[in-house]
């Protein structure tokens, strides 16, 4: 038996809505595309389109998981970032759209130059891998303290046919050599704020990837200070920051002698990226 896509979308969107899942219909369309290869534009061209019982059952099973606030990306095991596909699981922070702003700035800076780039706290590898993909002459190294995260990052490196080198390291502990660019989206949520995040983040993203200590600034302080020893003269540091951290991170950079500090906003007009030159 086949079911009309129209009815199926309505019924399952209503189920997610009732469970308090925001943007429910977006999730249903992503599930349709993933499990049944039905995309919204195909559907609009043919509104009598039907979905097979097998696909409907697979999606209904996924909807039951989504109702429990399991992130959609964990249910389908992957996500898109900068047009590339990344495998994700509970050991890595799900790549956020906001982080594309950070990668954009690094890619603009690196261009076609033969530069050495370090991605500190790489997680899924999304930052390092997209830079490696887009900057043909860059040498990209990525580090993380989590062995489990690095396993995911290495798979993503293979999946995207990029050439990132990975290091298991507590910040700079096992990092060697000098870099022209250090980029990082470190954990930056204040410990006390983690409780108020939505379940998808609080329960399913690794705490290790979120918790920036009491001030939320601990990683910026440590990385900014230590990075000076690992950056070449005129080397650049790029960070993703929380919407209310531009001033504090800017102060940390200044105190450590960095110059030409620039803050960039995300599409929601929140401060999201900061970069500066080693003095
Ligand atoms: N931006 C992420 C969030 O809002 C946090 C990422 C991080 O701590 N680096 O959950």
mmCIF file of C-alpha atoms and ligand atoms in Angstrom:
data_model
loop_
_atom_site.group_PDB
_atom_site.id
_atom_site.type_symbol
_atom_site.label_atom_id
_atom_site.label_comp_id
_atom_site.label_asym_id
_atom_site.label_seq_id
_atom_site.Cartn_x
_atom_site.Cartn_y
_atom_site.Cartn_z
ATOM 1 C CA UNK A 1 0.000 0.000 0.000
ATOM 2 C CA UNK A 2 1.235 3.439 -0.849
ATOM 3 C CA UNK A 3 0.514 6.634 1.048
ATOM 4 C CA UNK A 4 0.209 10.147 -0.363
ATOM 5 C CA UNK A 5 3.315 12.192 0.513
ATOM 6 C CA UNK A 6 0.989 15.112 1.241
ATOM 7 C CA UNK A 7 -0.872 13.183 3.973
ATOM 8 C CA UNK A 8 2.297 11.599 5.299
ATOM 9 C CA UNK A 9 4.039 14.967 5.731
ATOM 10 C CA UNK A 10 1.025 16.486 7.466
ATOM 11 C CA UNK A 11 0.541 13.577 9.860
ATOM 12 C CA UNK A 12 4.205 13.326 10.877
ATOM 13 C CA UNK A 13 4.774 17.070 11.094
ATOM 14 C CA UNK A 14 1.804 17.233 13.468
ATOM 15 C CA UNK A 15 3.343 14.449 15.582
ATOM 16 C CA UNK A 16 6.637 16.352 15.925
ATOM 17 C CA UNK A 17 4.844 19.647 16.531
ATOM 18 C CA UNK A 18 2.836 18.044 19.322
ATOM 19 C CA UNK A 19 6.084 16.827 20.901
ATOM 20 C CA UNK A 20 7.427 20.395 20.890
ATOM 21 C CA UNK A 21 10.033 19.855 18.174
ATOM 22 C CA UNK A 22 10.756 23.153 16.454
ATOM 23 C CA UNK A 23 10.853 23.338 12.649
ATOM 24 C CA UNK A 24 9.052 20.005 12.487
ATOM 25 C CA UNK A 25 8.331 20.073 8.765
ATOM 26 C CA UNK A 26 12.000 20.752 7.954
ATOM 27 C CA UNK A 27 12.877 17.537 9.767
ATOM 28 C CA UNK A 28 10.170 15.544 7.989
ATOM 29 C CA UNK A 29 11.418 16.701 4.576
ATOM 30 C CA UNK A 30 15.003 15.826 5.512
ATOM 31 C CA UNK A 31 13.835 12.355 6.567
ATOM 32 C CA UNK A 32 11.894 11.932 3.314
ATOM 33 C CA UNK A 33 14.959 12.871 1.349
ATOM 34 C CA UNK A 34 17.259 10.625 3.363
ATOM 35 C CA UNK A 35 15.116 7.487 3.494
ATOM 36 C CA UNK A 36 12.954 7.779 0.386
ATOM 37 C CA UNK A 37 14.943 10.121 -1.916
ATOM 38 C CA UNK A 38 11.899 12.367 -2.150
ATOM 39 C CA UNK A 39 12.725 16.025 -2.141
ATOM 40 C CA UNK A 40 10.430 18.977 -1.743
ATOM 41 C CA UNK A 41 10.816 20.320 -5.265
ATOM 42 C CA UNK A 42 9.992 16.900 -6.797
ATOM 43 C CA UNK A 43 6.917 16.836 -4.622
ATOM 44 C CA UNK A 44 5.788 20.302 -5.680
ATOM 45 C CA UNK A 45 6.121 19.227 -9.308
ATOM 46 C CA UNK A 46 3.948 16.195 -8.582
ATOM 47 C CA UNK A 47 1.663 16.640 -5.610
ATOM 48 C CA UNK A 48 0.022 13.249 -6.082
ATOM 49 C CA UNK A 49 3.342 11.606 -5.299
ATOM 50 C CA UNK A 50 3.194 8.569 -3.046
ATOM 51 C CA UNK A 51 5.588 6.974 -0.607
ATOM 52 C CA UNK A 52 6.062 3.216 -0.243
ATOM 53 C CA UNK A 53 5.070 1.422 2.943
ATOM 54 C CA UNK A 54 8.682 0.381 3.596
ATOM 55 C CA UNK A 55 9.951 3.952 3.409
ATOM 56 C CA UNK A 56 7.023 5.236 5.448
ATOM 57 C CA UNK A 57 7.827 2.744 8.207
ATOM 58 C CA UNK A 58 11.501 3.698 8.250
ATOM 59 C CA UNK A 59 10.590 7.356 8.571
ATOM 60 C CA UNK A 60 7.977 6.697 11.248
ATOM 61 C CA UNK A 61 10.619 4.880 13.265
ATOM 62 C CA UNK A 62 12.897 7.928 12.894
ATOM 63 C CA UNK A 63 10.047 10.225 13.940
ATOM 64 C CA UNK A 64 9.622 8.208 17.145
ATOM 65 C CA UNK A 65 13.301 8.880 17.923
ATOM 66 C CA UNK A 66 12.983 12.553 17.036
ATOM 67 C CA UNK A 67 10.027 12.822 19.447
ATOM 68 C CA UNK A 68 12.518 11.837 22.163
ATOM 69 C CA UNK A 69 14.635 14.845 21.104
ATOM 70 C CA UNK A 70 17.375 12.750 19.556
ATOM 71 C CA UNK A 71 18.945 15.168 17.039
ATOM 72 C CA UNK A 72 17.956 14.496 13.450
ATOM 73 C CA UNK A 73 21.660 14.360 12.529
ATOM 74 C CA UNK A 74 22.197 11.499 14.975
ATOM 75 C CA UNK A 75 19.183 9.627 13.637
ATOM 76 C CA UNK A 76 20.435 9.745 10.061
ATOM 77 C CA UNK A 77 24.086 9.605 11.181
ATOM 78 C CA UNK A 78 25.241 12.486 9.046
ATOM 79 C CA UNK A 79 24.911 16.170 8.317
ATOM 80 C CA UNK A 80 25.870 18.712 5.679
ATOM 81 C CA UNK A 81 28.484 21.377 6.312
ATOM 82 C CA UNK A 82 29.774 23.771 3.636
ATOM 83 C CA UNK A 83 28.229 21.457 1.025
ATOM 84 C CA UNK A 84 30.149 18.399 2.243
ATOM 85 C CA UNK A 85 28.728 15.415 4.105
ATOM 86 C CA UNK A 86 29.955 14.607 7.611
ATOM 87 C CA UNK A 87 29.332 11.527 9.653
ATOM 88 C CA UNK A 88 28.297 12.414 13.209
ATOM 89 C CA UNK A 89 27.537 10.558 16.420
ATOM 90 C CA UNK A 90 27.335 11.259 20.149
ATOM 91 C CA UNK A 91 31.129 11.681 20.350
ATOM 92 C CA UNK A 92 31.242 14.894 18.325
ATOM 93 C CA UNK A 93 29.446 18.218 18.360
ATOM 94 C CA UNK A 94 27.004 18.312 15.450
ATOM 95 C CA UNK A 95 28.444 20.862 12.977
ATOM 96 C CA UNK A 96 26.462 24.107 13.197
ATOM 97 C CA UNK A 97 25.625 26.420 10.344
ATOM 98 C CA UNK A 98 27.175 29.313 12.306
ATOM 99 C CA UNK A 99 30.571 27.633 12.076
ATOM 100 C CA UNK A 100 30.480 28.059 8.302
ATOM 101 C CA UNK A 101 31.079 31.782 8.977
ATOM 102 C CA UNK A 102 34.334 30.848 10.711
ATOM 103 C CA UNK A 103 35.448 28.589 7.858
ATOM 104 C CA UNK A 104 34.547 31.298 5.307
ATOM 105 C CA UNK A 105 36.885 33.752 7.012
ATOM 106 C CA UNK A 106 39.759 31.268 7.187
ATOM 107 C CA UNK A 107 39.297 30.222 3.556
ATOM 108 C CA UNK A 108 39.288 33.890 2.458
ATOM 109 C CA UNK A 109 42.558 34.406 4.318
ATOM 110 C CA UNK A 110 44.330 31.229 3.173
ATOM 111 C CA UNK A 111 43.155 31.269 -0.454
ATOM 112 C CA UNK A 112 45.652 29.484 -2.715
ATOM 113 C CA UNK A 113 48.637 30.202 -0.501
ATOM 114 C CA UNK A 114 50.935 27.463 0.765
ATOM 115 C CA UNK A 115 50.031 27.925 4.421
ATOM 116 C CA UNK A 116 50.069 25.599 7.400
ATOM 117 C CA UNK A 117 46.771 25.510 9.290
ATOM 118 C CA UNK A 118 45.995 23.981 12.698
ATOM 119 C CA UNK A 119 42.392 23.282 13.747
ATOM 120 C CA UNK A 120 42.385 22.973 17.537
ATOM 121 C CA UNK A 121 39.485 20.982 19.082
ATOM 122 C CA UNK A 122 38.441 19.596 15.709
ATOM 123 C CA UNK A 123 35.570 17.317 16.833
ATOM 124 C CA UNK A 124 33.924 15.924 13.678
ATOM 125 C CA UNK A 125 36.752 17.493 11.664
ATOM 126 C CA UNK A 126 34.317 19.757 9.820
ATOM 127 C CA UNK A 127 36.511 22.886 10.004
ATOM 128 C CA UNK A 128 39.809 21.234 9.072
ATOM 129 C CA UNK A 129 38.281 19.104 6.322
ATOM 130 C CA UNK A 130 36.425 21.947 4.588
ATOM 131 C CA UNK A 131 39.560 24.110 4.691
ATOM 132 C CA UNK A 132 41.588 21.236 3.234
ATOM 133 C CA UNK A 133 38.915 20.761 0.563
ATOM 134 C CA UNK A 134 38.721 24.438 -0.403
ATOM 135 C CA UNK A 135 42.352 25.555 -0.037
ATOM 136 C CA UNK A 136 44.339 23.318 -2.379
ATOM 137 C CA UNK A 137 47.776 24.426 -1.208
ATOM 138 C CA UNK A 138 47.152 24.470 2.528
ATOM 139 C CA UNK A 139 48.609 21.841 4.830
ATOM 140 C CA UNK A 140 45.991 21.128 7.467
ATOM 141 C CA UNK A 141 46.579 19.547 10.877
ATOM 142 C CA UNK A 142 43.746 18.948 13.347
ATOM 143 C CA UNK A 143 43.843 18.007 17.011
ATOM 144 C CA UNK A 144 41.400 16.906 19.668
ATOM 145 C CA UNK A 145 41.648 15.503 23.179
ATOM 146 C CA UNK A 146 39.002 12.868 22.392
ATOM 147 C CA UNK A 147 40.099 9.628 20.761
ATOM 148 C CA UNK A 148 36.461 8.875 19.918
ATOM 149 C CA UNK A 149 36.004 12.243 18.204
ATOM 150 C CA UNK A 150 39.195 11.699 16.204
ATOM 151 C CA UNK A 151 37.858 8.384 14.926
ATOM 152 C CA UNK A 152 34.866 10.230 13.491
ATOM 153 C CA UNK A 153 37.065 13.010 12.101
ATOM 154 C CA UNK A 154 39.344 10.495 10.371
ATOM 155 C CA UNK A 155 36.352 8.789 8.774
ATOM 156 C CA UNK A 156 35.156 12.177 7.546
ATOM 157 C CA UNK A 157 38.593 12.889 6.118
ATOM 158 C CA UNK A 158 38.392 9.660 4.119
ATOM 159 C CA UNK A 159 34.763 10.250 3.145
ATOM 160 C CA UNK A 160 35.607 13.672 1.732
ATOM 161 C CA UNK A 161 38.938 12.625 0.226
ATOM 162 C CA UNK A 162 40.846 15.347 2.032
ATOM 163 C CA UNK A 163 44.335 15.206 3.482
ATOM 164 C CA UNK A 164 44.114 16.387 7.051
ATOM 165 C CA UNK A 165 46.624 15.013 9.575
ATOM 166 C CA UNK A 166 45.179 14.274 13.027
ATOM 167 C CA UNK A 167 46.813 14.488 16.458
ATOM 168 C CA UNK A 168 45.375 13.302 19.761
ATOM 169 C CA UNK A 169 46.320 16.079 22.121
ATOM 170 C CA UNK A 170 45.157 18.000 25.175
ATOM 171 C CA UNK A 171 45.330 21.433 23.515
ATOM 172 C CA UNK A 172 48.974 21.925 22.400
ATOM 173 C CA UNK A 173 50.480 19.095 24.454
ATOM 174 C CA UNK A 174 51.375 16.877 21.463
ATOM 175 C CA UNK A 175 51.406 19.565 18.775
ATOM 176 C CA UNK A 176 54.732 20.185 17.057
ATOM 177 C CA UNK A 177 55.960 22.832 14.654
ATOM 178 C CA UNK A 178 54.730 26.262 13.638
ATOM 179 C CA UNK A 179 51.601 27.324 11.827
ATOM 180 C CA UNK A 180 50.444 30.288 9.763
ATOM 181 C CA UNK A 181 46.853 29.913 10.938
ATOM 182 C CA UNK A 182 45.345 28.480 14.102
ATOM 183 C CA UNK A 183 41.569 28.102 14.017
ATOM 184 C CA UNK A 184 39.301 26.823 16.754
ATOM 185 C CA UNK A 185 35.671 26.415 17.710
ATOM 186 C CA UNK A 186 36.428 25.490 21.316
ATOM 187 C CA UNK A 187 33.890 24.644 24.019
ATOM 188 C CA UNK A 188 32.528 28.045 25.053
ATOM 189 C CA UNK A 189 29.296 27.589 26.984
ATOM 190 C CA UNK A 190 29.416 28.700 30.636
ATOM 191 C CA UNK A 191 29.060 25.614 32.838
ATOM 192 C CA UNK A 192 25.951 26.986 34.532
ATOM 193 C CA UNK A 193 24.270 27.728 31.159
ATOM 194 C CA UNK A 194 24.506 24.142 29.906
ATOM 195 C CA UNK A 195 21.443 23.186 31.953
ATOM 196 C CA UNK A 196 19.293 25.657 29.991
ATOM 197 C CA UNK A 197 20.244 24.388 26.509
ATOM 198 C CA UNK A 198 17.728 22.357 24.538
ATOM 199 C CA UNK A 199 17.782 18.576 25.078
ATOM 200 C CA UNK A 200 19.234 17.922 21.618
ATOM 201 C CA UNK A 201 22.377 19.805 22.687
ATOM 202 C CA UNK A 202 22.424 19.239 26.453
ATOM 203 C CA UNK A 203 21.850 15.475 26.300
ATOM 204 C CA UNK A 204 23.169 14.470 22.887
ATOM 205 C CA UNK A 205 26.157 16.720 22.144
ATOM 206 C CA UNK A 206 29.258 15.763 24.165
ATOM 207 C CA UNK A 207 29.638 17.952 27.274
ATOM 208 C CA UNK A 208 33.346 17.998 26.589
ATOM 209 C CA UNK A 209 32.628 19.941 23.398
ATOM 210 C CA UNK A 210 30.387 22.512 25.086
ATOM 211 C CA UNK A 211 31.728 23.296 28.538
ATOM 212 C CA UNK A 212 33.969 26.355 28.516
ATOM 213 C CA UNK A 213 34.283 26.416 32.310
ATOM 214 C CA UNK A 214 32.672 28.804 34.772
ATOM 215 C CA UNK A 215 33.409 31.879 32.634
ATOM 216 C CA UNK A 216 32.955 30.103 29.283
ATOM 217 C CA UNK A 217 36.336 31.582 28.376
ATOM 218 C CA UNK A 218 38.790 28.978 29.654
ATOM 219 C CA UNK A 219 39.692 27.614 26.220
ATOM 220 C CA UNK A 220 40.113 31.069 24.693
ATOM 221 C CA UNK A 221 42.497 31.961 27.520
ATOM 222 C CA UNK A 222 44.556 28.784 27.190
ATOM 223 C CA UNK A 223 44.629 28.624 23.381
ATOM 224 C CA UNK A 224 45.378 32.344 22.903
ATOM 225 C CA UNK A 225 48.288 32.187 25.335
ATOM 226 C CA UNK A 226 49.842 28.964 24.054
ATOM 227 C CA UNK A 227 49.197 29.686 20.358
ATOM 228 C CA UNK A 228 51.847 32.410 20.394
ATOM 229 C CA UNK A 229 54.527 29.701 20.569
ATOM 230 C CA UNK A 230 53.016 27.824 17.620
ATOM 231 C CA UNK A 231 52.287 30.717 15.248
ATOM 232 C CA UNK A 232 54.752 32.090 12.737
ATOM 233 C CA UNK A 233 55.396 35.851 12.736
ATOM 234 C CA UNK A 234 52.244 37.541 11.428
ATOM 235 C CA UNK A 235 50.369 34.257 11.940
ATOM 236 C CA UNK A 236 46.614 34.506 12.387
ATOM 237 C CA UNK A 237 44.274 33.124 15.025
ATOM 238 C CA UNK A 238 40.568 32.577 14.250
ATOM 239 C CA UNK A 239 37.909 31.646 16.835
ATOM 240 C CA UNK A 240 34.210 30.978 16.851
ATOM 241 C CA UNK A 241 32.717 32.781 19.845
ATOM 242 C CA UNK A 242 29.413 32.882 21.738
ATOM 243 C CA UNK A 243 27.096 35.809 20.851
ATOM 244 C CA UNK A 244 28.066 37.705 24.039
ATOM 245 C CA UNK A 245 31.806 36.955 24.127
ATOM 246 C CA UNK A 246 33.310 39.365 21.563
ATOM 247 C CA UNK A 247 34.464 41.927 24.105
ATOM 248 C CA UNK A 248 35.937 39.418 26.541
ATOM 249 C CA UNK A 249 37.728 37.376 23.858
ATOM 250 C CA UNK A 250 38.954 40.578 22.257
ATOM 251 C CA UNK A 251 40.458 41.573 25.631
ATOM 252 C CA UNK A 252 42.143 38.182 25.971
ATOM 253 C CA UNK A 253 43.689 38.573 22.509
ATOM 254 C CA UNK A 254 44.850 42.107 23.278
ATOM 255 C CA UNK A 255 46.368 41.116 26.626
ATOM 256 C CA UNK A 256 48.378 38.486 24.772
ATOM 257 C CA UNK A 257 49.734 40.995 22.265
ATOM 258 C CA UNK A 258 47.617 40.092 19.220
ATOM 259 C CA UNK A 259 46.805 42.926 16.826
ATOM 260 C CA UNK A 260 44.247 43.975 14.212
ATOM 261 C CA UNK A 261 41.347 42.263 15.981
ATOM 262 C CA UNK A 262 38.236 41.819 13.803
ATOM 263 C CA UNK A 263 34.783 40.572 14.882
ATOM 264 C CA UNK A 264 32.308 39.124 12.358
ATOM 265 C CA UNK A 265 28.599 38.513 12.809
ATOM 266 C CA UNK A 266 26.520 35.491 11.841
ATOM 267 C CA UNK A 267 23.346 35.674 9.759
ATOM 268 C CA UNK A 268 21.298 36.357 12.900
ATOM 269 C CA UNK A 269 23.555 39.424 13.405
ATOM 270 C CA UNK A 270 25.158 37.954 16.523
ATOM 271 C CA UNK A 271 28.906 38.297 17.018
ATOM 272 C CA UNK A 272 30.187 34.861 15.989
ATOM 273 C CA UNK A 273 33.790 34.969 14.777
ATOM 274 C CA UNK A 274 36.867 36.833 15.949
ATOM 275 C CA UNK A 275 40.308 36.901 14.379
ATOM 276 C CA UNK A 276 43.587 38.639 14.986
ATOM 277 C CA UNK A 277 47.236 38.712 13.993
ATOM 278 C CA UNK A 278 50.056 37.618 16.238
ATOM 279 C CA UNK A 279 51.954 40.768 17.149
HETATM 280 N N1 LIG B 1 27.409 26.962 19.288
HETATM 281 C C1 LIG B 1 27.237 25.793 20.075
HETATM 282 C C2 LIG B 1 25.891 25.820 20.767
HETATM 283 O O1 LIG B 1 25.194 26.778 20.684
HETATM 284 C C3 LIG B 1 28.337 25.653 21.100
HETATM 285 C C4 LIG B 1 29.574 25.285 20.445
HETATM 286 C C5 LIG B 1 30.748 25.395 21.330
HETATM 287 O O2 LIG B 1 30.722 25.389 22.563
HETATM 288 N N2 LIG B 1 31.824 25.483 20.671
HETATM 289 O O3 LIG B 1 25.494 24.847 21.352
#
